[in-house]
JSON list of C-alpha atoms in Angstrom, two decimals:
[
{"chain": "A", "resi": 1334, "resn": "MET", "atom": "CA", "xyz": [-36.06, -49.67, 79.19]},
{"chain": "A", "resi": 1335, "resn": "ALA", "atom": "CA", "xyz": [-38.69, -48.25, 81.51]},
{"chain": "A", "resi": 1336, "resn": "GLN", "atom": "CA", "xyz": [-40.58, -45.17, 80.41]},
{"chain": "A", "resi": 1337, "resn": "PRO", "atom": "CA", "xyz": [-40.32, -42.14, 82.77]},
{"chain": "A", "resi": 1338, "resn": "SER", "atom": "CA", "xyz": [-43.57, -41.74, 84.65]},
{"chain": "A", "resi": 1339, "resn": "ALA", "atom": "CA", "xyz": [-45.49, -38.55, 85.29]},
{"chain": "A", "resi": 1340, "resn": "GLN", "atom": "CA", "xyz": [-44.36, -38.91, 88.89]},
{"chain": "A", "resi": 1341, "resn": "SER", "atom": "CA", "xyz": [-40.67, -38.57, 87.93]},
{"chain": "A", "resi": 1342, "resn": "PRO", "atom": "CA", "xyz": [-40.52, -34.77, 88.41]},
{"chain": "A", "resi": 1343, "resn": "ARG", "atom": "CA", "xyz": [-42.16, -35.15, 91.81]},
{"chain": "A", "resi": 1344, "resn": "ARG", "atom": "CA", "xyz": [-39.77, -37.92, 92.81]},
{"chain": "A", "resi": 1345, "resn": "LEU", "atom": "CA", "xyz": [-36.84, -35.81, 91.67]},
{"chain": "A", "resi": 1346, "resn": "MET", "atom": "CA", "xyz": [-38.16, -32.86, 93.68]},
{"chain": "A", "resi": 1347, "resn": "ALA", "atom": "CA", "xyz": [-38.62, -35.10, 96.74]},
{"chain": "A", "resi": 1348, "resn": "LEU", "atom": "CA", "xyz": [-35.07, -36.42, 96.39]},
{"chain": "A", "resi": 1349, "resn": "GLN", "atom": "CA", "xyz": [-33.74, -32.87, 96.03]},
{"chain": "A", "resi": 1350, "resn": "LEU", "atom": "CA", "xyz": [-35.63, -31.79, 99.15]},
{"chain": "A", "resi": 1351, "resn": "LEU", "atom": "CA", "xyz": [-34.28, -34.79, 101.04]},
{"chain": "A", "resi": 1352, "resn": "LEU", "atom": "CA", "xyz": [-30.75, -33.93, 99.93]},
{"chain": "A", "resi": 1353, "resn": "TRP", "atom": "CA", "xyz": [-31.18, -30.29, 100.99]},
{"chain": "A", "resi": 1354, "resn": "HIS", "atom": "CA", "xyz": [-32.63, -31.39, 104.31]},
{"chain": "A", "resi": 1355, "resn": "SER", "atom": "CA", "xyz": [-29.64, -33.66, 104.98]},
{"chain": "A", "resi": 1356, "resn": "ILE", "atom": "CA", "xyz": [-27.20, -30.88, 104.04]},
{"chain": "A", "resi": 1357, "resn": "LEU", "atom": "CA", "xyz": [-28.98, -28.38, 106.28]},
{"chain": "A", "resi": 1358, "resn": "TRP", "atom": "CA", "xyz": [-29.15, -30.92, 109.11]},
{"chain": "A", "resi": 1359, "resn": "ALA", "atom": "CA", "xyz": [-25.40, -31.45, 108.83]},
{"chain": "A", "resi": 1360, "resn": "GLY", "atom": "CA", "xyz": [-24.96, -27.66, 108.91]},
{"chain": "A", "resi": 1361, "resn": "GLN", "atom": "CA", "xyz": [-26.89, -27.51, 112.16]},
{"chain": "A", "resi": 1362, "resn": "GLU", "atom": "CA", "xyz": [-24.50, -29.99, 113.70]},
{"chain": "A", "resi": 1363, "resn": "ALA", "atom": "CA", "xyz": [-21.56, -27.76, 112.72]},
{"chain": "A", "resi": 1364, "resn": "ALA", "atom": "CA", "xyz": [-22.78, -25.16, 115.21]},
{"chain": "A", "resi": 1365, "resn": "PRO", "atom": "CA", "xyz": [-23.76, -26.97, 118.40]},
{"chain": "A", "resi": 1366, "resn": "LEU", "atom": "CA", "xyz": [-26.85, -25.69, 120.13]},
{"chain": "A", "resi": 1367, "resn": "VAL", "atom": "CA", "xyz": [-26.06, -24.10, 123.47]},
{"chain": "A", "resi": 1368, "resn": "SER", "atom": "CA", "xyz": [-28.14, -22.07, 125.79]},
{"chain": "A", "resi": 1369, "resn": "VAL", "atom": "CA", "xyz": [-26.90, -18.69, 126.92]},
{"chain": "A", "resi": 1370, "resn": "THR", "atom": "CA", "xyz": [-26.71, -19.95, 130.50]},
{"chain": "A", "resi": 1371, "resn": "SER", "atom": "CA", "xyz": [-24.39, -22.82, 129.54]},
{"chain": "A", "resi": 1372, "resn": "LEU", "atom": "CA", "xyz": [-21.88, -20.66, 127.64]},
{"chain": "A", "resi": 1373, "resn": "PRO", "atom": "CA", "xyz": [-18.33, -20.80, 128.91]},
{"chain": "A", "resi": 1374, "resn": "PRO", "atom": "CA", "xyz": [-16.73, -17.63, 130.28]},
{"chain": "A", "resi": 1375, "resn": "PRO", "atom": "CA", "xyz": [-16.13, -15.10, 127.51]},
{"chain": "A", "resi": 1376, "resn": "LEU", "atom": "CA", "xyz": [-12.82, -15.18, 125.66]},
{"chain": "A", "resi": 1377, "resn": "PRO", "atom": "CA", "xyz": [-10.79, -11.99, 125.56]},
{"chain": "A", "resi": 1378, "resn": "LEU", "atom": "CA", "xyz": [-11.87, -11.07, 122.03]},
{"chain": "A", "resi": 1379, "resn": "PRO", "atom": "CA", "xyz": [-11.47, -7.54, 120.73]},
{"chain": "A", "resi": 1380, "resn": "ARG", "atom": "CA", "xyz": [-14.64, -5.48, 121.03]},
{"chain": "A", "resi": 1381, "resn": "SER", "atom": "CA", "xyz": [-14.31, -4.35, 117.40]},
{"chain": "A", "resi": 1382, "resn": "PHE", "atom": "CA", "xyz": [-14.33, -8.00, 116.25]},
{"chain": "A", "resi": 1383, "resn": "LEU", "atom": "CA", "xyz": [-17.45, -8.75, 118.29]},
{"chain": "A", "resi": 1384, "resn": "LEU", "atom": "CA", "xyz": [-19.29, -5.67, 117.01]},
{"chain": "A", "resi": 1385, "resn": "LYS", "atom": "CA", "xyz": [-18.34, -6.47, 113.40]},
{"chain": "A", "resi": 1386, "resn": "SER", "atom": "CA", "xyz": [-19.50, -10.07, 113.88]},
{"chain": "A", "resi": 1387, "resn": "LEU", "atom": "CA", "xyz": [-22.83, -8.94, 115.34]},
{"chain": "A", "resi": 1388, "resn": "GLU", "atom": "CA", "xyz": [-23.33, -6.60, 112.39]},
{"chain": "A", "resi": 1389, "resn": "GLN", "atom": "CA", "xyz": [-22.60, -9.43, 109.95]},
{"chain": "A", "resi": 1390, "resn": "VAL", "atom": "CA", "xyz": [-25.14, -11.66, 111.72]},
{"chain": "A", "resi": 1391, "resn": "ARG", "atom": "CA", "xyz": [-27.77, -8.89, 111.47]},
{"chain": "A", "resi": 1392, "resn": "LYS", "atom": "CA", "xyz": [-26.98, -8.35, 107.79]},
{"chain": "A", "resi": 1393, "resn": "ILE", "atom": "CA", "xyz": [-27.30, -12.06, 107.01]},
{"chain": "A", "resi": 1394, "resn": "GLN", "atom": "CA", "xyz": [-30.54, -12.32, 108.99]},
{"chain": "A", "resi": 1395, "resn": "ALA", "atom": "CA", "xyz": [-31.99, -9.35, 107.10]},
{"chain": "A", "resi": 1396, "resn": "GLY", "atom": "CA", "xyz": [-31.02, -10.84, 103.74]},
{"chain": "A", "resi": 1397, "resn": "ASN", "atom": "CA", "xyz": [-32.46, -14.19, 104.73]},
{"chain": "A", "resi": 1398, "resn": "SER", "atom": "CA", "xyz": [-35.72, -12.55, 105.83]},
{"chain": "A", "resi": 1399, "resn": "VAL", "atom": "CA", "xyz": [-36.02, -10.71, 102.51]},
{"chain": "A", "resi": 1400, "resn": "LEU", "atom": "CA", "xyz": [-35.32, -13.91, 100.56]},
{"chain": "A", "resi": 1401, "resn": "LEU", "atom": "CA", "xyz": [-37.83, -15.91, 102.60]},
{"chain": "A", "resi": 1402, "resn": "GLU", "atom": "CA", "xyz": [-40.48, -13.21, 102.19]},
{"chain": "A", "resi": 1403, "resn": "LYS", "atom": "CA", "xyz": [-39.94, -13.08, 98.41]},
{"chain": "A", "resi": 1404, "resn": "LEU", "atom": "CA", "xyz": [-40.11, -16.86, 98.12]},
{"chain": "A", "resi": 1405, "resn": "VAL", "atom": "CA", "xyz": [-43.33, -17.05, 100.12]},
{"chain": "A", "resi": 1406, "resn": "SER", "atom": "CA", "xyz": [-44.95, -14.06, 98.40]},
{"chain": "A", "resi": 1407, "resn": "GLY", "atom": "CA", "xyz": [-43.83, -15.37, 95.01]},
{"chain": "A", "resi": 1408, "resn": "THR", "atom": "CA", "xyz": [-45.47, -18.71, 95.71]},
{"chain": "A", "resi": 1409, "resn": "LYS", "atom": "CA", "xyz": [-48.69, -17.03, 96.85]},
{"chain": "A", "resi": 1410, "resn": "CYS", "atom": "CA", "xyz": [-48.58, -14.71, 93.85]},
{"chain": "A", "resi": 1411, "resn": "LEU", "atom": "CA", "xyz": [-48.24, -17.59, 91.39]},
{"chain": "A", "resi": 1412, "resn": "SER", "atom": "CA", "xyz": [-51.08, -19.46, 93.06]},
{"chain": "A", "resi": 1413, "resn": "GLN", "atom": "CA", "xyz": [-53.38, -16.42, 92.94]},
{"chain": "A", "resi": 1414, "resn": "LEU", "atom": "CA", "xyz": [-52.44, -15.74, 89.32]},
{"chain": "A", "resi": 1415, "resn": "HIS", "atom": "CA", "xyz": [-53.27, -19.30, 88.36]},
{"chain": "A", "resi": 1416, "resn": "ARG", "atom": "CA", "xyz": [-56.61, -19.28, 90.18]},
{"chain": "A", "resi": 1417, "resn": "GLY", "atom": "CA", "xyz": [-57.55, -15.95, 88.57]},
{"chain": "A", "resi": 1418, "resn": "LEU", "atom": "CA", "xyz": [-56.56, -17.07, 85.09]},
{"chain": "A", "resi": 1419, "resn": "PHE", "atom": "CA", "xyz": [-58.48, -20.31, 85.58]},
{"chain": "A", "resi": 1420, "resn": "LEU", "atom": "CA", "xyz": [-61.58, -18.30, 86.54]},
{"chain": "A", "resi": 1421, "resn": "TYR", "atom": "CA", "xyz": [-61.26, -16.07, 83.49]},
{"chain": "A", "resi": 1422, "resn": "GLN", "atom": "CA", "xyz": [-60.83, -19.12, 81.25]},
{"chain": "A", "resi": 1423, "resn": "GLY", "atom": "CA", "xyz": [-64.29, -20.24, 82.35]},
{"chain": "A", "resi": 1424, "resn": "LEU", "atom": "CA", "xyz": [-65.81, -16.79, 81.94]},
{"chain": "A", "resi": 1425, "resn": "LEU", "atom": "CA", "xyz": [-64.39, -16.43, 78.44]},
{"chain": "A", "resi": 1426, "resn": "GLN", "atom": "CA", "xyz": [-65.73, -19.88, 77.53]},
{"chain": "A", "resi": 1427, "resn": "ALA", "atom": "CA", "xyz": [-69.16, -18.78, 78.70]},
{"chain": "A", "resi": 1428, "resn": "LEU", "atom": "CA", "xyz": [-69.02, -15.97, 76.14]},
{"chain": "A", "resi": 1429, "resn": "ALA", "atom": "CA", "xyz": [-68.85, -18.40, 73.20]},
{"chain": "A", "resi": 1430, "resn": "GLY", "atom": "CA", "xyz": [-71.18, -17.26, 70.44]},
{"chain": "A", "resi": 1431, "resn": "ILE", "atom": "CA", "xyz": [-71.00, -13.61, 71.48]},
{"chain": "A", "resi": 1432, "resn": "SER", "atom": "CA", "xyz": [-70.94, -12.56, 67.82]},
{"chain": "A", "resi": 1433, "resn": "PRO", "atom": "CA", "xyz": [-69.37, -13.80, 64.58]},
{"chain": "A", "resi": 1434, "resn": "GLU", "atom": "CA", "xyz": [-67.15, -10.72, 64.22]},
{"chain": "A", "resi": 1435, "resn": "LEU", "atom": "CA", "xyz": [-65.77, -11.07, 67.78]},
{"chain": "A", "resi": 1436, "resn": "ALA", "atom": "CA", "xyz": [-65.33, -14.85, 67.69]},
{"chain": "A", "resi": 1437, "resn": "PRO", "atom": "CA", "xyz": [-61.71, -14.82, 66.38]},
{"chain": "A", "resi": 1438, "resn": "THR", "atom": "CA", "xyz": [-60.64, -12.28, 68.99]},
{"chain": "A", "resi": 1439, "resn": "LEU", "atom": "CA", "xyz": [-62.40, -14.22, 71.75]},
{"chain": "A", "resi": 1440, "resn": "ASP", "atom": "CA", "xyz": [-60.78, -17.47, 70.58]},
{"chain": "A", "resi": 1441, "resn": "THR", "atom": "CA", "xyz": [-57.31, -15.84, 70.64]},
{"chain": "A", "resi": 1442, "resn": "LEU", "atom": "CA", "xyz": [-57.96, -14.36, 74.08]},
{"chain": "A", "resi": 1443, "resn": "GLN", "atom": "CA", "xyz": [-59.13, -17.74, 75.42]},
{"chain": "A", "resi": 1444, "resn": "LEU", "atom": "CA", "xyz": [-56.01, -19.41, 74.05]},
{"chain": "A", "resi": 1445, "resn": "ASP", "atom": "CA", "xyz": [-53.70, -16.74, 75.47]},
{"chain": "A", "resi": 1446, "resn": "VAL", "atom": "CA", "xyz": [-55.29, -16.94, 78.93]},
{"chain": "A", "resi": 1447, "resn": "ALA", "atom": "CA", "xyz": [-55.13, -20.75, 78.86]},
{"chain": "A", "resi": 1448, "resn": "ASN", "atom": "CA", "xyz": [-51.46, -20.68, 77.80]},
{"chain": "A", "resi": 1449, "resn": "PHE", "atom": "CA", "xyz": [-50.59, -18.19, 80.55]},
{"chain": "A", "resi": 1450, "resn": "ALA", "atom": "CA", "xyz": [-52.41, -20.32, 83.15]},
{"chain": "A", "resi": 1451, "resn": "THR", "atom": "CA", "xyz": [-50.52, -23.39, 81.93]},
{"chain": "A", "resi": 1452, "resn": "THR", "atom": "CA", "xyz": [-47.19, -21.54, 82.12]},
{"chain": "A", "resi": 1453, "resn": "ILE", "atom": "CA", "xyz": [-47.92, -20.44, 85.70]},
{"chain": "A", "resi": 1454, "resn": "TRP", "atom": "CA", "xyz": [-48.95, -24.01, 86.65]},
{"chain": "A", "resi": 1455, "resn": "GLN", "atom": "CA", "xyz": [-45.79, -25.47, 85.13]},
{"chain": "A", "resi": 1456, "resn": "GLN", "atom": "CA", "xyz": [-43.65, -22.97, 87.04]},
{"chain": "A", "resi": 1457, "resn": "MET", "atom": "CA", "xyz": [-45.42, -23.89, 90.28]},
{"chain": "A", "resi": 1458, "resn": "GLU", "atom": "CA", "xyz": [-44.74, -27.57, 89.53]},
{"chain": "A", "resi": 1459, "resn": "ASN", "atom": "CA", "xyz": [-41.07, -26.81, 88.79]},
{"chain": "A", "resi": 1460, "resn": "LEU", "atom": "CA", "xyz": [-40.80, -25.03, 92.13]},
{"chain": "A", "resi": 1461, "resn": "GLY", "atom": "CA", "xyz": [-42.61, -27.88, 93.86]},
{"chain": "A", "resi": 1462, "resn": "VAL", "atom": "CA", "xyz": [-45.38, -25.61, 95.14]},
{"chain": "A", "resi": 1463, "resn": "ALA", "atom": "CA", "xyz": [-48.25, -26.68, 92.90]},
{"chain": "A", "resi": 1464, "resn": "PRO", "atom": "CA", "xyz": [-51.29, -28.11, 94.65]},
{"chain": "A", "resi": 1465, "resn": "THR", "atom": "CA", "xyz": [-51.80, -31.84, 94.15]},
{"chain": "A", "resi": 1466, "resn": "ALA", "atom": "CA", "xyz": [-54.61, -31.19, 91.66]},
{"chain": "A", "resi": 1467, "resn": "GLN", "atom": "CA", "xyz": [-55.58, -28.35, 89.39]},
{"chain": "A", "resi": 1468, "resn": "PRO", "atom": "CA", "xyz": [-58.61, -26.37, 90.54]},
{"chain": "A", "resi": 1469, "resn": "THR", "atom": "CA", "xyz": [-61.99, -27.29, 89.18]},
{"chain": "A", "resi": 1470, "resn": "GLN", "atom": "CA", "xyz": [-64.14, -24.78, 87.38]},
{"chain": "A", "resi": 1471, "resn": "GLY", "atom": "CA", "xyz": [-67.09, -23.60, 89.43]},
{"chain": "A", "resi": 1472, "resn": "THR", "atom": "CA", "xyz": [-70.49, -22.76, 88.02]},
{"chain": "A", "resi": 1473, "resn": "MET", "atom": "CA", "xyz": [-70.13, -20.26, 85.21]},
{"chain": "A", "resi": 1474, "resn": "PRO", "atom": "CA", "xyz": [-72.89, -17.96, 84.06]},
{"chain": "A", "resi": 1475, "resn": "THR", "atom": "CA", "xyz": [-75.05, -19.02, 81.14]},
{"chain": "A", "resi": 1476, "resn": "PHE", "atom": "CA", "xyz": [-75.81, -16.23, 78.72]},
{"chain": "A", "resi": 1477, "resn": "THR", "atom": "CA", "xyz": [-79.06, -16.99, 76.90]},
{"chain": "A", "resi": 1478, "resn": "SER", "atom": "CA", "xyz": [-79.37, -13.88, 74.75]},
{"chain": "A", "resi": 1479, "resn": "ALA", "atom": "CA", "xyz": [-77.07, -11.79, 72.57]},
{"chain": "A", "resi": 1480, "resn": "PHE", "atom": "CA", "xyz": [-77.55, -8.87, 74.98]},
{"chain": "A", "resi": 1481, "resn": "GLN", "atom": "CA", "xyz": [-76.50, -11.00, 77.99]},
{"chain": "A", "resi": 1482, "resn": "ARG", "atom": "CA", "xyz": [-73.42, -12.24, 76.11]},
{"chain": "A", "resi": 1483, "resn": "ARG", "atom": "CA", "xyz": [-72.43, -8.68, 75.18]},
{"chain": "A", "resi": 1484, "resn": "ALA", "atom": "CA", "xyz": [-73.02, -7.34, 78.71]},
{"chain": "A", "resi": 1485, "resn": "GLY", "atom": "CA", "xyz": [-71.23, -10.35, 80.19]},
{"chain": "A", "resi": 1486, "resn": "GLY", "atom": "CA", "xyz": [-68.42, -9.80, 77.71]},
{"chain": "A", "resi": 1487, "resn": "VAL", "atom": "CA", "xyz": [-68.00, -6.18, 78.79]},
{"chain": "A", "resi": 1488, "resn": "LEU", "atom": "CA", "xyz": [-67.96, -7.16, 82.46]},
{"chain": "A", "resi": 1489, "resn": "ALA", "atom": "CA", "xyz": [-65.66, -10.19, 82.04]},
{"chain": "A", "resi": 1490, "resn": "THR", "atom": "CA", "xyz": [-63.14, -8.41, 79.82]},
{"chain": "A", "resi": 1491, "resn": "SER", "atom": "CA", "xyz": [-63.03, -5.24, 81.96]},
{"chain": "A", "resi": 1492, "resn": "HIS", "atom": "CA", "xyz": [-62.42, -7.36, 85.07]},
{"chain": "A", "resi": 1493, "resn": "LEU", "atom": "CA", "xyz": [-59.84, -9.41, 83.16]},
{"chain": "A", "resi": 1494, "resn": "GLN", "atom": "CA", "xyz": [-58.10, -6.17, 82.16]},
{"chain": "A", "resi": 1495, "resn": "ARG", "atom": "CA", "xyz": [-57.87, -5.03, 85.81]},
{"chain": "A", "resi": 1496, "resn": "PHE", "atom": "CA", "xyz": [-56.71, -8.50, 86.86]},
{"chain": "A", "resi": 1497, "resn": "LEU", "atom": "CA", "xyz": [-53.94, -8.45, 84.24]},
{"chain": "A", "resi": 1498, "resn": "GLU", "atom": "CA", "xyz": [-52.85, -4.96, 85.31]},
{"chain": "A", "resi": 1499, "resn": "THR", "atom": "CA", "xyz": [-52.57, -6.21, 88.89]},
{"chain": "A", "resi": 1500, "resn": "ALA", "atom": "CA", "xyz": [-50.73, -9.35, 87.70]},
{"chain": "A", "resi": 1501, "resn": "HIS", "atom": "CA", "xyz": [-48.31, -7.17, 85.74]},
{"chain": "A", "resi": 1502, "resn": "CYS", "atom": "CA", "xyz": [-47.56, -5.05, 88.83]},
{"chain": "A", "resi": 1503, "resn": "ALA", "atom": "CA", "xyz": [-47.14, -8.15, 91.03]},
{"chain": "A", "resi": 1504, "resn": "LEU", "atom": "CA", "xyz": [-44.77, -9.84, 88.56]},
{"chain": "A", "resi": 1505, "resn": "ASN", "atom": "CA", "xyz": [-42.77, -6.61, 88.21]},
{"chain": "A", "resi": 1506, "resn": "HIS", "atom": "CA", "xyz": [-42.47, -6.50, 91.99]},
{"chain": "A", "resi": 1507, "resn": "LEU", "atom": "CA", "xyz": [-41.15, -10.07, 92.06]},
{"chain": "A", "resi": 1508, "resn": "VAL", "atom": "CA", "xyz": [-38.57, -9.21, 89.38]},
{"chain": "A", "resi": 1509, "resn": "GLN", "atom": "CA", "xyz": [-37.08, -6.48, 91.55]},
{"chain": "A", "resi": 1510, "resn": "PRO", "atom": "CA", "xyz": [-33.92, -7.56, 93.40]}
]
């Protein structure tokens, strides 16, 4: 029996997208495209029916716009979260050796940030919006003295704290209906 490849989730996503595309294409054919100038003479439909129908169209369009906006902003949000977490992973790694008493806390923080970044990446893959490759770590600072590591630690962790506060607000916003 063949082993499932790493490409299987992508193939499944591609097949799902193809299926959705064919369903949506069939839906387009259900309502033939006509230009306003080629419409037949109006039928004697009650004005109340027409007004109610127009209101329903507006309501559906508004709901669709909100859904589309949330999907797009959610995708952008996840991507920004992942990039930020990836950056802070590198900064926290640069702080290695900050001090023996802080090493366990730093190790736990590094692990937590890495796990969160992995969770975000996996969600992006599940949604089919992950880039083809994970980002690469840019040049990270090199701290050559204990003072530089401590100062870098204060800066990195204070910026990480603000980043996480912003991430918390963004994720709360996405949770809202």
